[in-house]
Structure formats: structure tokens, C-alpha cells
Coordinates of N, CA and C in Angstrom, one line a residue:
M1 N -12.6 27.2 10.4 CA -12.0 27.9 11.5 C -10.8 27.0 11.4
T2 N -10.8 25.7 10.9 CA -9.9 25.0 10.2 C -8.8 25.2 9.3
D3 N -9.4 26.0 7.9 CA -9.0 26.5 6.9 C -7.8 27.4 6.8
R4 N -8.2 28.4 8.0 CA -6.6 29.2 8.4 C -5.9 28.3 9.1
Y5 N -5.5 26.8 9.2 CA -4.4 26.3 9.7 C -4.4 25.1 8.7
S6 N -4.8 25.0 7.5 CA -4.6 23.9 6.3 C -3.5 24.4 6.2
F7 N -2.9 25.2 5.7 CA -2.2 25.8 4.0 C -0.8 25.4 4.7
S8 N -0.5 24.8 5.9 CA 1.0 24.0 6.1 C 1.0 23.0 7.3
L9 N 1.9 22.3 6.2 CA 2.3 20.8 7.5 C 2.3 20.9 8.7
T10 N 3.3 22.4 9.3 CA 3.6 22.5 10.8 C 2.5 23.5 11.7
T11 N 2.1 23.4 11.2 CA 1.2 24.8 12.1 C -0.1 24.4 12.3
F12 N 0.2 24.2 13.5 CA -0.9 23.3 14.8 C -2.4 24.6 14.5
S13 N -3.2 23.7 14.7 CA -4.9 24.4 14.6 C -4.4 24.7 16.4
P14 N -5.8 25.5 16.9 CA -6.0 26.2 18.2 C -5.9 24.5 19.4
S15 N -6.9 23.4 19.0 CA -6.8 22.4 19.7 C -5.5 21.1 19.3
G16 N -4.5 21.9 19.3 CA -3.1 21.3 18.6 C -3.3 20.0 17.7
K17 N -3.8 20.7 16.6 CA -3.8 18.8 15.9 C -3.1 20.2 14.9
L18 N -2.5 18.7 13.7 CA -2.2 19.1 12.3 C -3.2 18.9 11.4
V19 N -3.7 20.1 10.8 CA -4.8 19.7 9.7 C -4.5 18.5 8.7
Q20 N -3.3 19.3 7.8 CA -2.9 18.4 6.7 C -2.5 16.9 7.3
I21 N -2.2 16.4 8.3 CA -2.3 15.2 8.6 C -3.1 15.1 8.6
E22 N -4.2 15.2 9.2 CA -5.6 14.5 9.1 C -6.7 14.7 7.9
Y23 N -6.3 15.4 7.5 CA -6.7 15.7 5.2 C -5.5 14.4 5.2
A24 N -4.7 13.8 5.0 CA -3.9 13.0 4.8 C -4.7 11.7 4.9
L25 N -4.6 11.8 6.7 CA -5.0 10.1 6.9 C -6.6 9.8 6.6
N26 N -7.1 10.7 6.6 CA -8.8 10.4 5.5 C -8.3 10.1 4.1
A27 N -7.1 10.9 3.7 CA -7.4 10.2 2.3 C -6.5 9.0 2.1
V28 N -5.8 8.2 3.1 CA -5.7 7.0 3.2 C -6.5 5.9 3.2
A29 N -7.7 6.3 4.7 CA -8.6 5.8 5.1 C -9.8 5.8 3.6
Q30 N -9.2 6.0 2.4 CA -10.0 5.9 1.4 C -9.8 4.8 0.5
G31 N -8.8 4.6 0.6 CA -7.9 4.0 -0.6 C -8.4 2.2 -0.3
V32 N -7.3 1.9 -0.8 CA -8.1 0.0 -1.1 C -6.3 -0.6 -1.1
T33 N -7.0 -1.9 -0.2 CA -5.9 -2.4 0.0 C -4.7 -3.2 -1.7
S34 N -4.0 -2.7 -1.3 CA -2.7 -3.8 -2.4 C -2.2 -4.6 -1.5
I35 N -1.3 -5.7 -2.3 CA -0.8 -6.6 -1.6 C 0.1 -7.3 -2.5
G36 N 1.8 -7.3 -2.4 CA 2.5 -8.3 -3.0 C 2.9 -9.3 -2.5
V37 N 3.6 -10.8 -3.1 CA 4.0 -11.6 -2.2 C 5.1 -12.3 -3.1
K38 N 6.1 -12.0 -2.7 CA 7.4 -12.5 -3.3 C 7.7 -14.3 -3.1
A39 N 7.7 -15.2 -3.8 CA 7.9 -16.6 -4.1 C 9.2 -16.8 -4.7
R40 N 9.9 -17.9 -4.3 CA 11.2 -18.3 -5.1 C 11.3 -18.2 -6.5
N41 N 10.0 -18.3 -7.2 CA 10.0 -18.2 -8.4 C 9.1 -17.7 -9.2
G42 N 8.8 -16.6 -8.3 CA 8.5 -15.1 -9.1 C 7.1 -14.9 -7.9
I43 N 6.4 -14.0 -8.4 CA 5.6 -13.0 -7.4 C 4.4 -12.8 -7.3
V44 N 3.5 -12.2 -6.7 CA 1.5 -12.2 -6.8 C 1.6 -10.7 -6.8
I45 N 0.7 -10.3 -7.0 CA 0.5 -8.3 -6.8 C -0.8 -8.5 -7.1
A46 N -1.5 -7.8 -5.8 CA -2.9 -8.1 -5.9 C -3.5 -6.3 -5.5
T47 N -4.7 -6.6 -6.1 CA -5.0 -4.9 -5.8 C -7.1 -5.1 -6.0
E48 N -7.4 -4.4 -4.9 CA -9.2 -4.3 -5.6 C -9.1 -3.0 -6.3
K49 N -10.5 -3.2 -7.7 CA -10.1 -2.1 -8.0 C -12.1 -2.0 -7.8
K50 N -12.3 -1.4 -7.4 CA -13.5 -0.2 -6.8 C -13.4 1.3 -7.9
A51 N -14.4 1.2 -8.5 CA -15.1 2.6 -9.5 C -15.2 3.7 -8.3
P52 N -14.9 4.9 -8.4 CA -15.4 6.2 -7.4 C -16.8 6.3 -8.1
S53 N -17.3 6.2 -8.8 CA -18.5 6.4 -9.3 C -19.3 5.3 -10.4
P54 N -20.1 5.6 -10.2 CA -21.4 4.3 -11.5 C -20.5 4.9 -12.8
L55 N -20.9 6.3 -12.9 CA -20.3 6.6 -14.6 C -18.6 5.5 -15.1
Q56 N -17.8 5.6 -14.1 CA -16.8 5.4 -14.4 C -16.8 4.2 -15.2
D57 N -16.2 3.7 -15.8 CA -16.3 1.7 -16.5 C -15.0 1.2 -15.5
V58 N -15.4 0.2 -15.2 CA -13.9 -0.3 -14.0 C -12.7 -1.1 -14.8
T59 N -13.4 -1.6 -16.1 CA -12.1 -2.2 -17.0 C -11.2 -1.1 -17.5
T60 N -11.4 -0.4 -17.1 CA -10.4 1.4 -17.8 C -9.7 1.5 -17.2
T61 N -9.9 0.8 -16.3 CA -8.7 1.4 -14.8 C -7.7 0.5 -15.0
Q62 N -6.2 0.6 -14.3 CA -5.2 -0.4 -14.3 C -5.1 -0.1 -13.6
K63 N -4.6 -0.8 -12.7 CA -4.3 -0.4 -10.7 C -2.6 -1.5 -10.9
V64 N -2.3 -1.9 -11.9 CA -1.1 -2.6 -11.2 C -0.3 -2.2 -13.6
V65 N 0.8 -2.1 -12.8 CA 1.6 -1.5 -14.2 C 2.6 -1.9 -14.3
K66 N 3.6 -1.9 -15.6 CA 5.0 -2.5 -15.8 C 5.8 -1.1 -16.0
I67 N 6.4 -1.0 -15.2 CA 7.4 0.2 -15.4 C 8.7 -0.2 -16.5
S68 N 9.4 -1.0 -15.9 CA 10.1 -1.7 -16.5 C 10.1 -3.3 -16.8
E69 N 11.2 -4.0 -17.6 CA 11.1 -5.5 -17.7 C 11.5 -6.5 -16.2
N70 N 12.0 -5.3 -15.6 CA 12.2 -6.1 -14.3 C 11.5 -5.6 -13.2
I71 N 10.8 -4.5 -13.1 CA 9.5 -3.6 -12.2 C 8.2 -3.1 -12.5
G72 N 7.2 -3.9 -11.9 CA 5.8 -3.7 -11.9 C 5.6 -2.7 -11.1
L73 N 4.6 -2.0 -10.9 CA 3.3 -1.4 -10.0 C 2.6 -1.8 -9.6
V74 N 1.9 -1.8 -7.8 CA 0.5 -1.3 -7.8 C 0.1 -0.3 -7.2
Y75 N -0.8 0.4 -7.0 CA -1.3 1.8 -6.5 C -2.4 1.5 -6.0
S76 N -2.9 2.1 -5.0 CA -4.0 2.0 -3.4 C -4.4 4.0 -3.2
G77 N -3.9 4.4 -3.9 CA -4.4 5.9 -3.5 C -5.4 6.2 -4.8
M78 N -4.7 7.9 -5.1 CA -6.0 8.7 -6.1 C -5.0 8.0 -7.6
G79 N -6.1 7.7 -8.1 CA -5.3 7.3 -10.0 C -4.3 8.8 -10.6
P80 N -4.8 9.6 -10.7 CA -4.6 10.9 -11.5 C -3.2 11.0 -11.1
D81 N -2.6 11.1 -9.1 CA -1.3 10.9 -9.2 C -0.6 10.0 -9.1
A82 N -1.1 9.2 -9.0 CA -0.5 7.6 -9.6 C 0.2 7.3 -11.1
R83 N -0.3 8.5 -11.8 CA -0.7 7.9 -13.1 C 0.9 9.3 -13.6
V84 N 1.2 10.1 -12.5 CA 2.4 11.0 -12.9 C 3.5 10.2 -12.5
L85 N 3.3 9.5 -10.6 CA 4.5 9.6 -10.7 C 4.7 7.5 -11.6
I86 N 3.8 7.3 -11.7 CA 3.8 6.3 -12.7 C 5.0 6.5 -14.2
S87 N 4.4 7.3 -14.5 CA 5.1 8.3 -15.4 C 6.5 8.2 -15.4
K88 N 6.9 9.2 -14.2 CA 8.3 9.4 -13.9 C 9.5 8.3 -14.0
A89 N 8.3 7.1 -13.1 CA 9.1 6.1 -12.8 C 9.5 5.1 -14.3
R90 N 9.2 5.4 -15.3 CA 9.3 5.0 -16.3 C 10.4 5.6 -17.1
K91 N 10.4 7.1 -17.0 CA 11.3 8.0 -17.1 C 12.7 7.6 -16.7
S92 N 12.4 7.7 -15.4 CA 13.3 7.1 -14.5 C 14.2 6.0 -15.1
A93 N 13.6 5.1 -15.1 CA 13.5 3.2 -15.8 C 14.6 3.7 -16.9
E94 N 14.1 3.7 -17.9 CA 14.4 4.9 -19.3 C 15.7 5.4 -19.6
Q95 N 16.2 6.3 -18.4 CA 17.5 7.1 -18.4 C 18.7 6.1 -18.0
Y96 N 17.8 5.4 -16.7 CA 18.9 4.4 -16.3 C 19.2 3.5 -16.9
R97 N 18.3 2.9 -18.1 CA 18.7 2.0 -19.0 C 19.6 2.7 -20.5
R98 N 19.7 3.8 -20.3 CA 20.2 4.8 -21.7 C 21.8 4.6 -21.6
I99 N 21.9 5.4 -19.8 CA 23.1 4.9 -19.4 C 23.8 3.7 -19.0
Y100 N 23.6 2.9 -18.5 CA 23.5 2.0 -18.0 C 23.8 0.8 -18.6
R101 N 22.6 0.5 -19.6 CA 22.6 0.0 -20.9 C 22.4 -1.6 -19.9
E102 N 21.3 -1.6 -19.0 CA 20.4 -2.5 -18.1 C 19.7 -2.1 -17.6
P103 N 18.5 -3.1 -17.1 CA 17.5 -2.9 -16.4 C 17.4 -2.2 -15.3
P104 N 17.2 -1.0 -14.8 CA 17.7 -0.5 -13.1 C 17.0 -1.3 -12.0
P105 N 18.2 -1.5 -11.4 CA 18.0 -2.0 -10.2 C 16.1 -1.5 -9.2
T106 N 15.8 -1.9 -8.4 CA 14.7 -1.9 -8.0 C 15.1 -0.6 -6.5
L107 N 16.3 -0.4 -6.4 CA 16.1 0.3 -5.4 C 16.0 1.9 -5.6
V108 N 16.9 2.2 -7.1 CA 17.3 3.4 -7.4 C 15.6 3.7 -7.9
L109 N 14.8 2.9 -8.8 CA 13.6 3.3 -8.8 C 12.8 4.1 -7.7
V110 N 12.6 3.1 -6.3 CA 11.9 3.3 -5.8 C 12.6 4.9 -5.0
K111 N 13.7 5.3 -5.0 CA 14.6 6.4 -4.0 C 13.9 7.0 -5.1
D112 N 13.9 7.5 -6.6 CA 13.5 8.1 -7.4 C 12.3 8.4 -7.1
I113 N 11.4 7.5 -7.2 CA 9.9 7.8 -6.8 C 10.1 8.6 -5.2
A114 N 10.4 7.6 -4.6 CA 10.7 8.8 -2.8 C 10.4 9.6 -3.0
S115 N 11.4 10.4 -3.7 CA 12.2 12.0 -3.2 C 11.0 12.4 -4.5
V116 N 10.2 12.1 -5.1 CA 9.8 13.2 -5.9 C 8.6 13.1 -4.9
M117 N 7.9 12.2 -4.2 CA 6.4 12.3 -2.8 C 7.2 12.9 -1.8
Q118 N 8.5 13.2 -1.5 CA 9.3 14.2 -0.4 C 8.8 14.8 -0.9
E119 N 9.2 15.4 -2.2 CA 9.2 17.3 -2.5 C 7.8 17.7 -2.2
F120 N 7.0 16.6 -2.8 CA 6.2 17.1 -2.9 C 4.6 17.3 -1.2
T121 N 5.2 16.5 -0.8 CA 4.6 16.6 0.6 C 5.3 17.2 1.2
Q122 N 6.8 17.9 1.2 CA 7.4 19.0 2.2 C 7.4 20.4 2.0
S123 N 6.4 20.4 0.1 CA 6.4 21.8 0.0 C 4.9 22.4 0.4
G124 N 4.0 21.6 1.4 CA 2.7 22.5 1.8 C 1.9 22.8 0.9
Y125 N 1.8 23.5 0.4 CA 1.1 24.3 0.2 C 1.2 24.5 -1.6
G126 N 2.6 24.3 -1.9 CA 3.0 24.0 -3.1 C 1.6 24.0 -4.4
P127 N 2.0 23.5 -6.0 CA 1.7 23.1 -6.8 C 1.3 21.0 -6.6
R128 N 0.4 20.7 -6.6 CA 0.0 19.1 -6.9 C 0.7 18.8 -7.4
M129 N 1.2 17.5 -7.8 CA 1.6 16.4 -8.8 C 1.7 16.5 -9.9
L130 N 0.4 16.6 -10.2 CA -0.4 16.8 -11.2 C -0.5 18.6 -12.5
E131 N -0.2 19.6 -11.9 CA 0.3 20.7 -12.3 C 1.9 21.0 -12.7

């Protein structure tokens, strides 16, 4: 029954719930914790690495990655979605560097990646980032 109401972000089920929001909250609940701490002389980024399957080698998963010489990224969600966002962030950083001949400010990359995420959030039943 809920499948009839899960195709859109703004379609309420008869019980008054937004099913897509419930799906998103369940996905977040299955994620791991990541944290970053800024100090005067550097930063510390930490995350938990859990293998979703005993068949997966945990040493092959990277959850902390370098985007540019001044920006790093840690993710807590789905690996394939994160890989797409990491790729887009690296491309955006490189484009900024080619134009301005300096590393991109963090805010510029945050806005670029946030707009990509917002676009796929608002498209509702459209293609996922992976497609």
C-alpha cells in the first residue's frame, strides 16, 4: 500500500506520512558516525568503517579522501553515492584551480556539492546520482 505513495517527496500517505522521508531517515539510521575537529594547528577527521558484508574487504574502503590540497572529505552514507559526489567535488576543485590559479575555498565546493545533492533530492522519482 505504501508503494503507491512513495514515488514523490510531496505525496502524503493516507496516514499523513511522507514515505520518502521515512525511507531517508531509515537510511540515515543505518549510517556510521563521522566527526571532524578543527584545532589551531590542524584538523582531526575520524569515522567508523563497517563492512556491509563479510565478503567485503574493509581495507579496500576509503571513507576519508583528499579533494584538493586544502580540502578533505569524510562520508558516512552509501559508498556509491559518495564516490559520485567525490568525483564531482574533485572536478569542481580542478575547474576552480584552472580559472583562478589557486585552491578553491571550502565554501565554494560545499555549495557546488550541496546543489548536486539538492537537485537529486528535489527530483523525487528521477534518476539517482549513479545513473
